[in-house]
XYZ file of N, CA and C in Angstrom:
546
model
N 0.828 -1.193 0.000
C 0.000 0.000 0.000
C 0.876 1.262 0.000
N 1.947 1.254 0.772
C 2.778 2.454 0.908
C 3.394 2.853 -0.437
N 3.927 1.878 -1.161
C 4.553 2.176 -2.453
C 3.522 2.727 -3.427
N 2.339 2.140 -3.437
C 1.275 2.611 -4.329
C 0.916 4.063 -4.027
N 0.772 4.403 -2.741
C 0.438 5.780 -2.367
C 1.579 6.730 -2.724
N 2.807 6.271 -2.585
C 3.963 7.087 -2.979
C 3.928 7.358 -4.489
N 3.658 6.320 -5.265
C 3.623 6.486 -6.720
C 2.503 7.429 -7.162
N 1.385 7.408 -6.441
C 0.271 8.298 -6.764
C 0.589 9.750 -6.424
N 1.363 9.969 -5.356
C 1.600 11.330 -4.879
C 2.952 11.426 -4.146
N 4.069 11.360 -4.886
C 5.385 11.332 -4.244
C 5.740 12.597 -3.463
N 5.227 13.742 -3.860
C 5.545 14.975 -3.125
C 4.853 15.030 -1.775
N 3.743 14.314 -1.643
C 3.012 14.322 -0.369
C 3.351 13.137 0.510
N 3.608 11.970 -0.066
C 3.933 10.792 0.733
C 5.411 10.815 1.106
N 6.290 11.066 0.140
C 7.692 11.339 0.444
C 8.581 10.149 0.717
N 8.058 8.925 0.779
C 8.880 7.739 1.033
C 8.250 6.532 0.355
N 9.077 5.556 0.055
C 8.570 4.353 -0.601
C 8.251 3.237 0.389
N 8.631 3.438 1.656
C 8.391 2.421 2.674
C 8.089 3.096 4.011
N 7.341 2.425 4.883
C 7.092 2.985 6.214
C 8.395 3.123 7.001
N 8.390 3.995 7.979
C 9.551 4.176 8.844
C 9.784 2.930 9.689
N 11.036 2.749 10.105
C 11.396 1.591 10.919
C 10.979 1.803 12.380
N 10.894 0.712 13.120
C 10.609 0.779 14.559
C 11.704 1.556 15.281
N 12.936 1.433 14.821
C 14.045 2.155 15.461
C 13.888 3.659 15.276
N 13.458 4.076 14.088
C 13.218 5.499 13.866
C 12.044 5.961 14.736
N 11.025 5.148 14.841
C 9.865 5.496 15.681
C 10.295 5.711 17.125
N 11.138 4.865 17.634
C 11.613 5.017 19.017
C 12.400 6.313 19.195
N 13.207 6.669 18.201
C 13.965 7.934 18.279
C 13.038 9.137 18.187
N 11.979 9.026 17.407
C 11.038 10.144 17.249
C 10.283 10.436 18.548
N 9.952 9.412 19.291
C 9.166 9.641 20.505
C 10.025 9.724 21.769
N 11.311 9.430 21.669
C 12.200 9.466 22.841
C 12.177 10.808 23.586
N 12.101 11.963 22.892
C 12.089 13.241 23.619
C 10.789 13.542 24.375
N 9.737 12.804 24.109
C 8.439 13.106 24.720
C 8.437 12.712 26.192
N 8.111 13.666 27.041
C 7.945 13.402 28.476
C 6.463 13.101 28.703
N 6.104 11.859 28.536
C 4.709 11.440 28.569
C 4.024 11.784 29.891
N 4.765 11.755 30.968
C 4.163 12.021 32.281
C 3.800 13.491 32.468
N 4.337 14.369 31.630
C 4.107 15.811 31.784
C 3.369 16.446 30.609
N 2.702 15.665 29.789
C 2.029 16.294 28.642
C 0.537 15.980 28.645
N -0.179 16.882 27.980
C -1.638 16.731 27.874
C -2.083 16.482 26.447
N -1.261 16.947 25.470
C -1.676 16.836 24.071
C -0.472 16.600 23.165
N -0.595 15.586 22.331
C 0.409 15.258 21.316
C -0.308 15.266 19.972
N 0.353 15.827 18.966
C -0.202 15.845 17.611
C 0.804 15.169 16.687
N 0.304 14.358 15.772
C 1.160 13.739 14.770
C 0.707 14.163 13.388
N 1.641 14.690 12.610
C 1.389 15.052 11.211
C 1.859 13.908 10.323
N 1.015 13.519 9.374
C 1.397 12.512 8.394
C 1.718 11.160 9.001
N 0.800 10.601 9.791
C 1.095 9.317 10.436
C 1.233 8.135 9.473
N 0.787 8.285 8.234
C 0.966 7.212 7.241
C 0.338 5.914 7.689
N 1.170 4.907 7.954
C 0.661 3.592 8.358
C 0.653 3.399 9.872
N 1.076 4.407 10.632
C 0.942 4.359 12.078
C 2.141 3.839 12.855
N 3.327 3.852 12.270
C 4.515 3.347 12.972
C 4.821 4.201 14.204
N 4.828 5.527 14.049
C 5.069 6.412 15.195
C 3.851 6.402 16.128
N 2.679 6.335 15.530
C 1.426 6.327 16.280
C 1.414 5.194 17.299
N 1.780 3.999 16.862
C 1.795 2.843 17.765
C 2.738 3.076 18.943
N 3.877 3.688 18.663
C 4.859 3.958 19.715
C 4.305 4.957 20.736
N 3.613 5.986 20.246
C 3.020 6.974 21.155
C 1.915 6.331 21.986
N 1.023 5.587 21.337
C -0.095 4.963 22.046
C 0.399 3.989 23.114
N 1.483 3.295 22.844
C 2.035 2.349 23.823
C 2.542 3.056 25.080
N 2.887 4.343 24.962
C 3.499 5.044 26.090
C 2.638 6.135 26.722
N 1.649 6.642 26.010
C 0.876 7.764 26.541
C -0.145 7.302 27.580
N -0.450 8.183 28.513
C -1.504 7.909 29.468
C -2.869 8.054 28.815
N -3.889 7.468 29.417
C -5.241 7.523 28.846
C -5.778 8.934 28.714
N -5.349 9.836 29.590
C -5.864 11.204 29.563
C -5.160 12.111 28.566
N -4.069 11.652 27.982
C -3.345 12.457 26.996
C -4.113 12.417 25.681
N -4.446 13.598 25.172
C -5.143 13.705 23.889
C -4.112 13.560 22.776
N -4.405 12.686 21.830
C -3.494 12.401 20.716
C -4.262 12.619 19.423
N -3.843 13.619 18.654
C -4.518 13.978 17.404
C -3.620 13.617 16.234
N -4.143 12.783 15.346
C -3.420 12.375 14.134
C -4.011 13.144 12.965
N -3.171 13.822 12.202
C -3.649 14.579 11.046
C -3.031 13.967 9.791
N -3.877 13.355 8.987
C -3.435 12.674 7.765
C -4.212 13.214 6.577
N -3.501 13.629 5.550
C -4.123 14.193 4.353
C -4.476 13.122 3.315
N -3.696 12.053 3.263
C -3.910 10.989 2.285
C -5.163 10.184 2.656
N -6.110 10.107 1.746
C -7.396 9.450 2.004
C -7.236 7.989 2.395
N -6.403 7.253 1.694
C -6.238 5.823 1.976
C -5.581 5.594 3.337
N -4.529 6.335 3.637
C -3.889 6.207 4.953
C -4.876 6.602 6.059
N -5.607 7.705 5.851
C -6.574 8.150 6.847
C -7.606 7.056 7.130
N -8.131 6.452 6.080
C -9.151 5.405 6.229
C -8.623 4.242 7.078
N -7.418 3.802 6.782
C -6.817 2.683 7.530
C -6.558 3.074 8.987
N -6.039 4.285 9.188
C -5.778 4.759 10.552
C -7.073 4.882 11.348
N -8.100 5.415 10.711
C -9.398 5.573 11.383
C -9.942 4.207 11.829
N -9.901 3.234 10.927
C -10.382 1.891 11.271
C -9.596 1.316 12.449
N -8.317 1.532 12.449
C -7.424 0.933 13.443
C -7.528 1.575 14.828
N -7.711 2.902 14.865
C -7.634 3.617 16.141
C -8.946 4.240 16.613
N -10.037 4.032 15.899
C -11.276 4.733 16.230
C -11.804 4.446 17.626
N -11.439 3.334 18.217
C -11.949 3.005 19.541
C -10.925 3.234 20.660
N -9.795 3.833 20.329
C -8.779 4.142 21.338
C -9.177 5.427 22.054
N -9.122 5.408 23.369
C -9.506 6.575 24.162
C -8.567 7.746 23.890
N -9.167 8.907 23.635
C -8.450 10.167 23.396
C -7.513 10.135 22.199
N -7.788 9.256 21.242
C -7.044 9.236 19.979
C -8.017 9.674 18.892
N -7.667 10.760 18.198
C -8.549 11.338 17.184
C -7.828 11.346 15.841
N -8.419 10.682 14.857
C -7.824 10.605 13.522
C -8.559 11.580 12.614
N -7.837 12.592 12.159
C -8.415 13.667 11.358
C -7.945 13.546 9.917
N -8.897 13.645 8.993
C -8.534 13.736 7.576
C -8.459 15.216 7.248
N -7.237 15.732 7.133
C -7.101 17.158 6.910
C -5.669 17.577 6.688
N -5.453 18.877 6.798
C -4.163 19.495 6.515
C -3.483 19.918 7.814
N -2.200 19.671 7.894
C -1.426 20.010 9.095
C -1.467 21.506 9.408
N -1.578 22.346 8.395
C -1.600 23.792 8.640
C -2.868 24.229 9.380
N -3.861 23.359 9.449
C -5.102 23.651 10.177
C -5.076 23.120 11.611
N -3.904 22.878 12.148
C -3.775 22.308 13.484
C -4.551 23.099 14.535
N -4.570 24.404 14.422
C -5.297 25.226 15.398
C -6.769 24.860 15.475
N -7.375 24.591 14.326
C -8.791 24.189 14.300
C -9.003 22.850 14.994
N -8.084 21.918 14.773
C -8.235 20.586 15.358
C -7.985 20.615 16.867
N -7.043 21.426 17.305
C -6.824 21.565 18.745
C -8.093 22.101 19.413
N -8.671 23.119 18.789
C -9.895 23.707 19.331
C -11.028 22.675 19.358
N -11.164 21.918 18.286
C -12.219 20.901 18.198
C -12.136 19.895 19.344
N -10.913 19.562 19.740
C -10.723 18.578 20.805
C -10.352 19.229 22.139
N -10.727 20.511 22.270
C -10.637 21.258 23.531
C -9.217 21.360 24.092
N -8.264 21.614 23.197
C -6.867 21.776 23.603
C -6.404 23.185 23.245
N -5.711 23.819 24.175
C -5.208 25.172 23.919
C -3.891 25.153 23.162
N -3.118 24.082 23.349
C -1.815 23.996 22.694
C -1.427 22.527 22.555
N -0.420 22.298 21.758
C 0.161 20.960 21.640
C 1.471 20.964 22.415
N 1.640 20.004 23.285
C 2.899 19.884 24.012
C 3.998 19.342 23.101
N 3.604 18.430 22.219
C 4.543 17.840 21.259
C 3.849 17.693 19.916
N 4.578 18.038 18.871
C 4.129 17.756 17.513
C 5.214 16.906 16.880
N 4.833 15.695 16.472
C 5.776 14.842 15.756
C 5.323 14.791 14.304
N 6.292 14.822 13.419
C 5.937 14.962 12.010
C 6.671 13.973 11.118
N 5.897 13.340 10.262
C 6.442 12.497 9.208
C 6.303 13.156 7.848
N 6.044 14.457 7.837
C 5.842 15.159 6.564
C 7.155 15.314 5.806
N 7.101 15.155 4.493
C 8.314 15.269 3.666
C 8.614 16.726 3.287
N 9.115 17.504 4.237
C 9.364 18.918 3.984
C 10.292 19.150 2.791
N 11.191 18.218 2.520
C 12.123 18.386 1.393
C 11.397 18.377 0.053
N 10.233 17.742 -0.007
C 9.518 17.690 -1.281
C 8.228 18.514 -1.296
N 7.828 19.053 -0.156
C 6.625 19.885 -0.122
C 6.904 21.241 -0.783
N 5.913 21.829 -1.410
C 6.086 23.187 -1.934
C 6.439 24.148 -0.793
N 7.252 25.149 -1.092
C 7.726 26.086 -0.070
C 6.557 26.740 0.677
N 5.537 27.159 -0.032
C 4.393 27.822 0.612
C 3.699 26.894 1.604
N 3.558 25.620 1.247
C 2.925 24.653 2.151
C 3.784 24.456 3.394
N 5.083 24.320 3.202
C 5.999 24.162 4.339
C 5.920 25.359 5.274
N 5.949 26.555 4.704
C 5.908 27.770 5.517
C 4.598 27.867 6.297
N 3.512 27.515 5.671
C 2.204 27.560 6.327
C 2.151 26.574 7.500
N 2.677 25.380 7.297
C 2.682 24.360 8.353
C 3.588 24.792 9.498
N 4.776 25.287 9.185
C 5.718 25.692 10.238
C 5.180 26.874 11.038
N 4.513 27.799 10.372
C 3.894 28.928 11.090
C 2.804 28.418 12.036
N 2.020 27.463 11.572
C 0.957 26.892 12.414
C 1.546 26.161 13.616
N 2.636 25.465 13.409
C 3.296 24.768 14.521
C 3.755 25.780 15.555
N 4.412 26.824 15.086
C 4.968 27.811 16.015
C 3.877 28.468 16.866
N 2.711 28.693 16.293
C 1.638 29.332 17.062
C 0.896 28.359 17.970
N 1.048 27.046 17.749
C 0.258 26.096 18.535
C 1.055 25.309 19.569
N 2.380 25.333 19.504
C 3.114 24.687 20.595
C 3.330 25.726 21.683
N 3.220 25.284 22.883
C 3.431 26.190 24.005
C 4.897 26.564 24.136
N 5.176 27.414 25.104
C 6.562 27.848 25.336
C 7.472 26.668 25.639
N 6.933 25.646 26.251
C 7.745 24.467 26.566
C 7.523 23.343 25.552
N 6.714 23.599 24.518
C 6.407 22.577 23.520
C 7.588 22.240 22.635
N 7.494 21.097 21.995
C 8.555 20.639 21.103
C 7.966 20.187 19.777
N 8.732 20.462 18.722
C 8.426 19.991 17.370
C 9.521 18.997 17.003
N 9.115 17.768 16.686
C 10.057 16.703 16.366
C 9.722 16.190 14.968
N 10.708 16.207 14.095
C 10.491 15.729 12.736
C 11.679 14.892 12.301
N 11.475 14.108 11.252
C 12.622 13.420 10.659
C 12.715 13.840 9.209
N 13.942 13.824 8.710
C 14.200 14.180 7.324
C 15.301 13.259 6.801
N 15.259 12.988 5.522
C 16.278 12.121 4.926
C 17.552 12.888 4.600
N 17.435 14.200 4.471
C 18.603 15.050 4.235
C 18.484 16.263 5.151
N 19.562 17.010 5.266
C 19.529 18.251 6.058
C 19.350 19.452 5.125
N 18.862 19.177 3.924
C 18.652 20.200 2.903
C 17.776 21.359 3.395
N 16.792 21.085 4.226
C 15.851 22.106 4.703
C 16.161 22.612 6.116
N 17.346 22.307 6.617
C 17.693 22.708 7.986
C 17.545 24.212 8.199
N 17.999 25.024 7.253
C 17.912 26.481 7.418
C 16.458 26.946 7.483
N 15.565 26.269 6.786
C 14.145 26.611 6.854
C 13.622 26.375 8.267
N 13.983 25.243 8.863
C 13.550 24.953 10.236
C 14.133 25.983 11.210
N 15.408 26.352 11.003
C 16.071 27.298 11.903
C 15.485 28.703 11.810
N 14.817 29.004 10.719
C 14.124 30.288 10.592
C 12.964 30.372 11.600
N 12.346 29.241 11.892
C 11.158 29.193 12.741
C 11.443 28.723 14.165
N 12.455 27.869 14.337
C 12.678 27.199 15.614
C 14.147 27.187 16.003
N 14.360 26.867 17.263
C 15.712 26.634 17.760
C 15.925 25.119 17.787
N 16.982 24.676 17.148
C 17.289 23.248 17.098
C 17.948 22.838 18.414
N 17.323 21.923 19.124
C 17.872 21.458 20.399
C 18.771 20.242 20.238
N 18.367 19.340 19.344
C 19.119 18.103 19.214
C 18.870 17.481 17.849
N 19.916 16.894 17.282
C 19.806 16.133 16.045
C 20.409 14.757 16.283
N 19.668 13.725 15.900
C 20.202 12.365 15.950
C 20.056 11.756 14.560
N 20.667 10.630 14.373
C 20.657 9.979 13.061
C 20.295 8.516 13.251
N 19.397 8.022 12.426
C 19.032 6.609 12.475
C 19.442 5.941 11.174
N 20.483 5.164 11.270
C 21.018 4.458 10.111
C 20.124 3.293 9.690
N 19.476 2.650 10.684
C 18.659 1.477 10.389
C 17.220 1.876 10.053
N 17.099 2.611 8.993
C 15.822 3.022 8.420
C 16.063 3.075 6.919
N 15.011 2.908 6.122
C 15.188 3.004 4.677
C 14.377 4.165 4.136
N 15.049 5.208 3.656
C 16.490 5.465 3.793
C 16.825 5.940 5.198
N 18.124 5.965 5.562
C 18.515 6.490 6.869
C 17.967 7.910 7.055
N 17.739 8.299 8.320
C 17.055 9.572 8.562
C 17.649 10.330 9.745
N 17.555 11.658 9.646
C 17.913 12.564 10.737
C 16.638 12.849 11.537
N 16.758 12.891 12.861
C 15.649 13.284 13.729
C 16.030 14.622 14.335
N 15.160 15.618 14.139
C 15.411 16.972 14.653
C 14.406 17.281 15.748
N 14.910 17.697 16.890
C 14.070 18.122 18.008
C 14.230 19.619 18.152
N 13.097 20.354 18.077
C 13.137 21.809 18.079
C 12.154 22.401 19.074
N 12.438 23.643 19.467
C 11.534 24.418 20.313
C 11.408 25.801 19.716
N 10.491 26.603 20.282
C 10.335 27.979 19.785
C 11.655 28.697 19.895
N 11.978 29.479 18.881
C 13.254 30.202 18.881
C 13.038 31.686 18.914
């Protein structure tokens, strides 16, 4: 399914295979589950990061998944529709403020992203990053992975980079960037 969705829309899907479990663990490692109320995931795809978050989050933590791809959204909805405080939204990441409001959240403590910023149009990237900056709290974190550091300066325009790690055992290998408001 993943390859088919990539072939249909490579600029939006951005990868030919789901992320590895090792990358998922690195993506959620910065999350302090005991101290958060709301986590948002952009582009959950097949749910590799989602499963890792659900395994660790408390029942009261609101978890909002925002997926634009219709097929991925449908599968995610079927899989997680009965999980407490897990909301699967078919929509655009730049509309995060609307979804937070819908689920009675003032801010996101953590936003994890599987979006392919390297292949997204510049205007779409800028719109999403602006929305992230306005919706994470002062102590909030934005965590994303990228296959190259080609867009690092774009991220640094909006955020302060706290930490970068690298996961070799992913196809392709990926950088994990942890950022806060700058």
